Short mmCIF file of C-alpha atoms and ligand atoms in Angstrom, two decimals:
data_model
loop_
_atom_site.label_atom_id
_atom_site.label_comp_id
_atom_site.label_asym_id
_atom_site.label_seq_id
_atom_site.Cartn_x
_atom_site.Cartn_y
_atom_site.Cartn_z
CA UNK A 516 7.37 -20.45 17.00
CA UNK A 517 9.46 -19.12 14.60
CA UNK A 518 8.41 -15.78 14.28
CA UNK A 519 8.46 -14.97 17.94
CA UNK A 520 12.42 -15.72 18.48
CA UNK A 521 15.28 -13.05 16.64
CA UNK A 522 16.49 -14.79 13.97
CA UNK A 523 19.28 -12.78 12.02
CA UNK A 524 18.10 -11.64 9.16
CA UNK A 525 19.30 -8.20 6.44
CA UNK A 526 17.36 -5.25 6.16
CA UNK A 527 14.62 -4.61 4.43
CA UNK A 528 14.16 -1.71 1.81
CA UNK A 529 11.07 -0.08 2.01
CA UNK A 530 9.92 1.78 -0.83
CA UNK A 531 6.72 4.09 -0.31
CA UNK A 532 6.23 6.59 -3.39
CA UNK A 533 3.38 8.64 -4.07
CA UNK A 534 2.20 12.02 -5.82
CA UNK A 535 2.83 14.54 -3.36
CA UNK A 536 -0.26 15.15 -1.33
CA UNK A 537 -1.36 11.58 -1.00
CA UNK A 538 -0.52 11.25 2.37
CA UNK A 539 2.68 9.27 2.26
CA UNK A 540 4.81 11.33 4.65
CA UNK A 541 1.99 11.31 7.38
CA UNK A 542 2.18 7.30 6.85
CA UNK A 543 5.79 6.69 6.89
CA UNK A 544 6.05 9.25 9.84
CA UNK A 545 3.58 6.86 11.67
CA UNK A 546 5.51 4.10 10.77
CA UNK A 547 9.25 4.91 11.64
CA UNK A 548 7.08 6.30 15.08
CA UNK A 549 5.76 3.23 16.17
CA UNK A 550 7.98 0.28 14.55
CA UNK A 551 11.39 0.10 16.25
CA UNK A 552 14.52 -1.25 13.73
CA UNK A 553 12.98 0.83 11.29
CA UNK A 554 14.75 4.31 10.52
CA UNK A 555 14.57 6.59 7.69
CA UNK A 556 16.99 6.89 4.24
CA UNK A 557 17.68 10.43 4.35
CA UNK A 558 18.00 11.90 0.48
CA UNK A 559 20.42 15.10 -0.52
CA UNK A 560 18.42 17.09 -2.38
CA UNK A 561 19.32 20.80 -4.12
CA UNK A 562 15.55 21.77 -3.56
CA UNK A 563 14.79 24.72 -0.92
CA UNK A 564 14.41 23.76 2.54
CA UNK A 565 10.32 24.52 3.76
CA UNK A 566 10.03 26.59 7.29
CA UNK A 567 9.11 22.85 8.98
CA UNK A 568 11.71 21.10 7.38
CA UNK A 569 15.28 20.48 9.25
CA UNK A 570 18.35 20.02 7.50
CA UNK A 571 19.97 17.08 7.90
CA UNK A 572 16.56 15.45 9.29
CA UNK A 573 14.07 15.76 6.86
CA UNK A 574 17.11 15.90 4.00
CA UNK A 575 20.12 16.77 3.59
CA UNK A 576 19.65 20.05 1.18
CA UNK A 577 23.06 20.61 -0.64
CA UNK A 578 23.80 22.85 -3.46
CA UNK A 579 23.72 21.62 -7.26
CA UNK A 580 27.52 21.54 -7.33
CA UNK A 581 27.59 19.26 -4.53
CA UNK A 582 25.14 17.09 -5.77
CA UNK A 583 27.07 16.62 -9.05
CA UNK A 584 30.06 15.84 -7.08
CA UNK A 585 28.25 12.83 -5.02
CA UNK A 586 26.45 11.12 -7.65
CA UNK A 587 29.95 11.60 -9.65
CA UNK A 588 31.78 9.73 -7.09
CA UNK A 589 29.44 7.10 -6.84
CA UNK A 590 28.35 8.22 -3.56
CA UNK A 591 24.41 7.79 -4.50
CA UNK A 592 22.77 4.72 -4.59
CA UNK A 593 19.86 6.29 -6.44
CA UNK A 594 19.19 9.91 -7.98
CA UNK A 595 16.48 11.47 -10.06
CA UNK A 596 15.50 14.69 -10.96
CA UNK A 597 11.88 15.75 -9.40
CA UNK A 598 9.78 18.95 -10.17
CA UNK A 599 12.87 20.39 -11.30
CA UNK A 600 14.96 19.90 -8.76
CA UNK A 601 17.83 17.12 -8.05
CA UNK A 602 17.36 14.52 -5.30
CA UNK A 603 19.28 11.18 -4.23
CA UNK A 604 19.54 8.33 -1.84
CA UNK A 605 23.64 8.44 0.13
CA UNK A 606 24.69 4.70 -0.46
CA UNK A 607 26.75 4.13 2.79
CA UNK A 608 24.31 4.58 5.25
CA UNK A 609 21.65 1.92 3.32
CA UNK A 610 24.31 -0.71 2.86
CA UNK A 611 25.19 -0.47 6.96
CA UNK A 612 21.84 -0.93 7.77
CA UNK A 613 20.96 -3.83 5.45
CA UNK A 614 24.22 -5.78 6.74
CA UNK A 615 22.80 -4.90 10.10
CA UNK A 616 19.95 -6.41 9.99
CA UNK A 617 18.68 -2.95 10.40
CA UNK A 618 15.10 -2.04 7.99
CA UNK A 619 15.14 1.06 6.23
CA UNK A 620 12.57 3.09 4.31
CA UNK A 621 12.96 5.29 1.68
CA UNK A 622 10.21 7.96 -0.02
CA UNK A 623 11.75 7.60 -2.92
CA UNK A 624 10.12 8.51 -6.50
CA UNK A 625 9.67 5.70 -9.46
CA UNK A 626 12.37 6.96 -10.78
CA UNK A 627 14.64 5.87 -8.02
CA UNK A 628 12.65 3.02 -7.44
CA UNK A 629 13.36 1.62 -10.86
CA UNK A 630 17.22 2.33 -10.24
CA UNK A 631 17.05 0.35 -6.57
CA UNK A 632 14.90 -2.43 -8.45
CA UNK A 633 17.88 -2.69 -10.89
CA UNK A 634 20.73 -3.01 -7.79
CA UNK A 635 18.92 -5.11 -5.53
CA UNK A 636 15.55 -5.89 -6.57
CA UNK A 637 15.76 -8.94 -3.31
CA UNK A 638 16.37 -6.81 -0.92
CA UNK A 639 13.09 -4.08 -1.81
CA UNK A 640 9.56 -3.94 -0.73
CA UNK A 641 7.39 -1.63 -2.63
CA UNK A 642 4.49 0.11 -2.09
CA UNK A 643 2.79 3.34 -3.54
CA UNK A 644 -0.08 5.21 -2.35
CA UNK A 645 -2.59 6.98 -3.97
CA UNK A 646 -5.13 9.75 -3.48
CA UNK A 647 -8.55 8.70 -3.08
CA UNK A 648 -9.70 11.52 -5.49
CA UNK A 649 -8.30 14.48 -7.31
CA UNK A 650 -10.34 16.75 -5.59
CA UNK A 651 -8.79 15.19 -2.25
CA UNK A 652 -5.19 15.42 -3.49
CA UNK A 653 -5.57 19.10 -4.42
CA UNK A 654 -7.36 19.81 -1.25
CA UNK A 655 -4.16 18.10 0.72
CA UNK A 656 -1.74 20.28 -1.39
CA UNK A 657 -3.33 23.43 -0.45
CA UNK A 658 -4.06 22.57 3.13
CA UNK A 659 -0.35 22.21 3.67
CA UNK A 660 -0.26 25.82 2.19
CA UNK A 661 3.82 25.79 2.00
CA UNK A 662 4.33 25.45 -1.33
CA UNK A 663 2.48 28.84 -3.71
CA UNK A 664 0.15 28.11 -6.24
CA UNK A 665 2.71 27.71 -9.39
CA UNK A 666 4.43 24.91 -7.36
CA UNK A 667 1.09 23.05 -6.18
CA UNK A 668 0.29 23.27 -10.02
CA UNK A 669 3.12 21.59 -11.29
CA UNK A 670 2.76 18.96 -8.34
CA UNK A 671 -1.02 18.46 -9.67
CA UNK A 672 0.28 17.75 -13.10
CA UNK A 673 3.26 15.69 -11.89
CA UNK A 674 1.02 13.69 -10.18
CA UNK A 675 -0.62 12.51 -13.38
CA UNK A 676 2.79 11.72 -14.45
CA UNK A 677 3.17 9.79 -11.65
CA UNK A 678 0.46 7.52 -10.46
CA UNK A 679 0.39 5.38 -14.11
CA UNK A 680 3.90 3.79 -12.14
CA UNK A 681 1.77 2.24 -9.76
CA UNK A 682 1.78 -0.75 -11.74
CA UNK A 683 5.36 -1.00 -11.00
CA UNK A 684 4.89 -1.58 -7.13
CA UNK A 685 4.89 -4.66 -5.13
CA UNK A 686 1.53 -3.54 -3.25
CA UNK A 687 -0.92 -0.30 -3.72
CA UNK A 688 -2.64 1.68 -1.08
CA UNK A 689 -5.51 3.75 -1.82
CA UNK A 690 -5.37 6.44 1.18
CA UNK A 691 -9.18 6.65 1.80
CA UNK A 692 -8.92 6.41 5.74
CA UNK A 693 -5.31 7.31 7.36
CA UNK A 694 -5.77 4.20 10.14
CA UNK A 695 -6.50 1.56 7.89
CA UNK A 696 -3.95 2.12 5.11
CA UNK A 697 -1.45 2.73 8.10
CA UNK A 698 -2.64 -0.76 9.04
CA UNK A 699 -2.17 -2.30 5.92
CA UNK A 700 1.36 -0.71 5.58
CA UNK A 701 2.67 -1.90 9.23
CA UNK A 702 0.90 -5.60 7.92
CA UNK A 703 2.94 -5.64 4.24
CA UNK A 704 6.44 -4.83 6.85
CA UNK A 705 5.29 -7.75 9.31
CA UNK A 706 4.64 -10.38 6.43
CA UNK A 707 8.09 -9.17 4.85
CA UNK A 708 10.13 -9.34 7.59
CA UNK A 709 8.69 -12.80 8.22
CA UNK A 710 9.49 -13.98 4.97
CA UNK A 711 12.63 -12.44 4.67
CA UNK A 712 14.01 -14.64 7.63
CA UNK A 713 17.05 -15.72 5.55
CA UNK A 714 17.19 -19.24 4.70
CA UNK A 715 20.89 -19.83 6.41
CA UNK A 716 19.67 -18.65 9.89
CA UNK A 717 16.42 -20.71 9.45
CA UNK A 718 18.66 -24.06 8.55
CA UNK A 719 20.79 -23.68 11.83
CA UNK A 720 17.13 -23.18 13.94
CA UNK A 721 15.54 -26.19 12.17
CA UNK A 722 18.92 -28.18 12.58
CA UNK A 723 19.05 -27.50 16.41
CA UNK A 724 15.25 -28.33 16.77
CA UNK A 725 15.72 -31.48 15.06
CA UNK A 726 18.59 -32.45 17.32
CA UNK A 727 16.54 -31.78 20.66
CA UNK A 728 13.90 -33.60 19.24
CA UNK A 729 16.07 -37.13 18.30
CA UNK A 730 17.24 -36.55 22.03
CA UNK A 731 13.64 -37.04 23.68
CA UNK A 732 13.23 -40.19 21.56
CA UNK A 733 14.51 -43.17 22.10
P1 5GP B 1431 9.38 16.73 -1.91
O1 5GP B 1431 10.06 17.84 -2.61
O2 5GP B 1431 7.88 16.91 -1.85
O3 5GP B 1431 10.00 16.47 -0.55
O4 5GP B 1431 9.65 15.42 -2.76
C1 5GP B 1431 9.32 15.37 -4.10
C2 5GP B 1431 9.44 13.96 -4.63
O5 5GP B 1431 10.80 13.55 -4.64
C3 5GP B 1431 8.68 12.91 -3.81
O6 5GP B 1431 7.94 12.11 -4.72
C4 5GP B 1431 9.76 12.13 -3.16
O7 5GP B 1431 9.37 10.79 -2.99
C5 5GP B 1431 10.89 12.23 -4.17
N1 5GP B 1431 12.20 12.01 -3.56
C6 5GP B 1431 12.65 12.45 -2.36
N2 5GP B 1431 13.90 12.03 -2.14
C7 5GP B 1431 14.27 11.29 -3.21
C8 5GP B 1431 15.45 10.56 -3.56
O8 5GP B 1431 16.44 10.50 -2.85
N3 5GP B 1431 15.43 9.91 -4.76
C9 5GP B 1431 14.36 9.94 -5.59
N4 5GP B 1431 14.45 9.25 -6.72
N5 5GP B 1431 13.23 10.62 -5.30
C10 5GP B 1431 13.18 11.28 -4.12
#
């Protein structure tokens, strides 16, 4: 069977965007746990560093100047400004891992999205999630209790901003139950993967199987 031999294939790029709050970081950590080839675009961003965050893990945080200086030099493969603050995708490590073969997600805003559809809309999967309430996506804000009021406030109204782009998305997730939507996102990377088994690679298995076939026929 096809799908159960390596076949060479690029990298994926897997987009999951959300308001903040509707659980995509607790997904995509699950994900990049538990799928191997799978490892994480790490954005610069000019934003503060939270206690639990880790530079150069979570992001790298650089300062405004740098930023400039990057997405000047056409180091950024992606940028957009969020909730005031500058963020964007470093190019070189991306285009390594898609020549790799090597699948690579990013949680990446619409904005960027948009920008990555433009560059290489064949090479990206999207998929946005979404709260299953308001009342639930306020209640997540405040339970992660890292960010003070005035920030969760502009998240809430960003978040209005934000979830009309869903429309934009390859697939849609409505977060109701943390196990099944983590399901559903592991199934959209299986199918893609599958169907992303480049044509080339498939030719030269189909061309060999033919041949060992004609050779047990007389
Ligand atoms: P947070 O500050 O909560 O970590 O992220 C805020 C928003 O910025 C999230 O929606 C996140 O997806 C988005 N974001 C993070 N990194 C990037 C990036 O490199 N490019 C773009 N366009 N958005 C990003």
């Amino acid at each position: 069977m096809i799908e159960t031999i390596d076949i060479a294939r690029r990298g994926i790029m897997l987009i999951v965007s959300s308001p903040s709050g509707a659980g995509k970081t607790t997904l995509t950590r699950n994900l990049l746990d538990q799928e191997e080839n799978v490892s994480l675009s790490i954005s610069v961003t000019t934003r503060e560093r939270r206690a639990s965050e880790i530079d150069k893990v979570h992001y790298h945080f650089i300062s405004r100047r740098q930023f400039e200086i990057m997405r000047d030099g056409g180091e950024l493969l992606e940028w957009a400004e969020v909730h005031g603050n500058y963020y964007g995708t470093p190019r070189e490590p991306v285009e390594r891992a898609l020549e790799e073969g090597r699948d690579i997600l990013f949680d990446i805003d619409w904005q960027g999205t948009q920008q990555l559809y433009e560059k290489m809309r064949s090479d990206v999967v999207s998929v946005f999630v979404l709260p299953p309430t308001a009342e639930e996506l306020k209640a997540r804000l405040e339970r992660r209790a890292e960010d003070s009021p005035e920030i969760i406030a502009r998240r809430l109204k960003n978040a209005a901003e934000e979830i009309p782009h869903w429309e934009e998305y390859d697939y849609v997730l409505v977060n109701r139950d943390l196990d099944k939507s983590f399901a559903r996102l592991r199934g959209i990377l299986t199918a893609e993967r599958l169907k992303r088994v480049q044509k080339p690679d498939i030719q030269d298995f189909v061309d060999k199987l033919l041949i060992d076939l004609k050779k047990m026929t007389p």
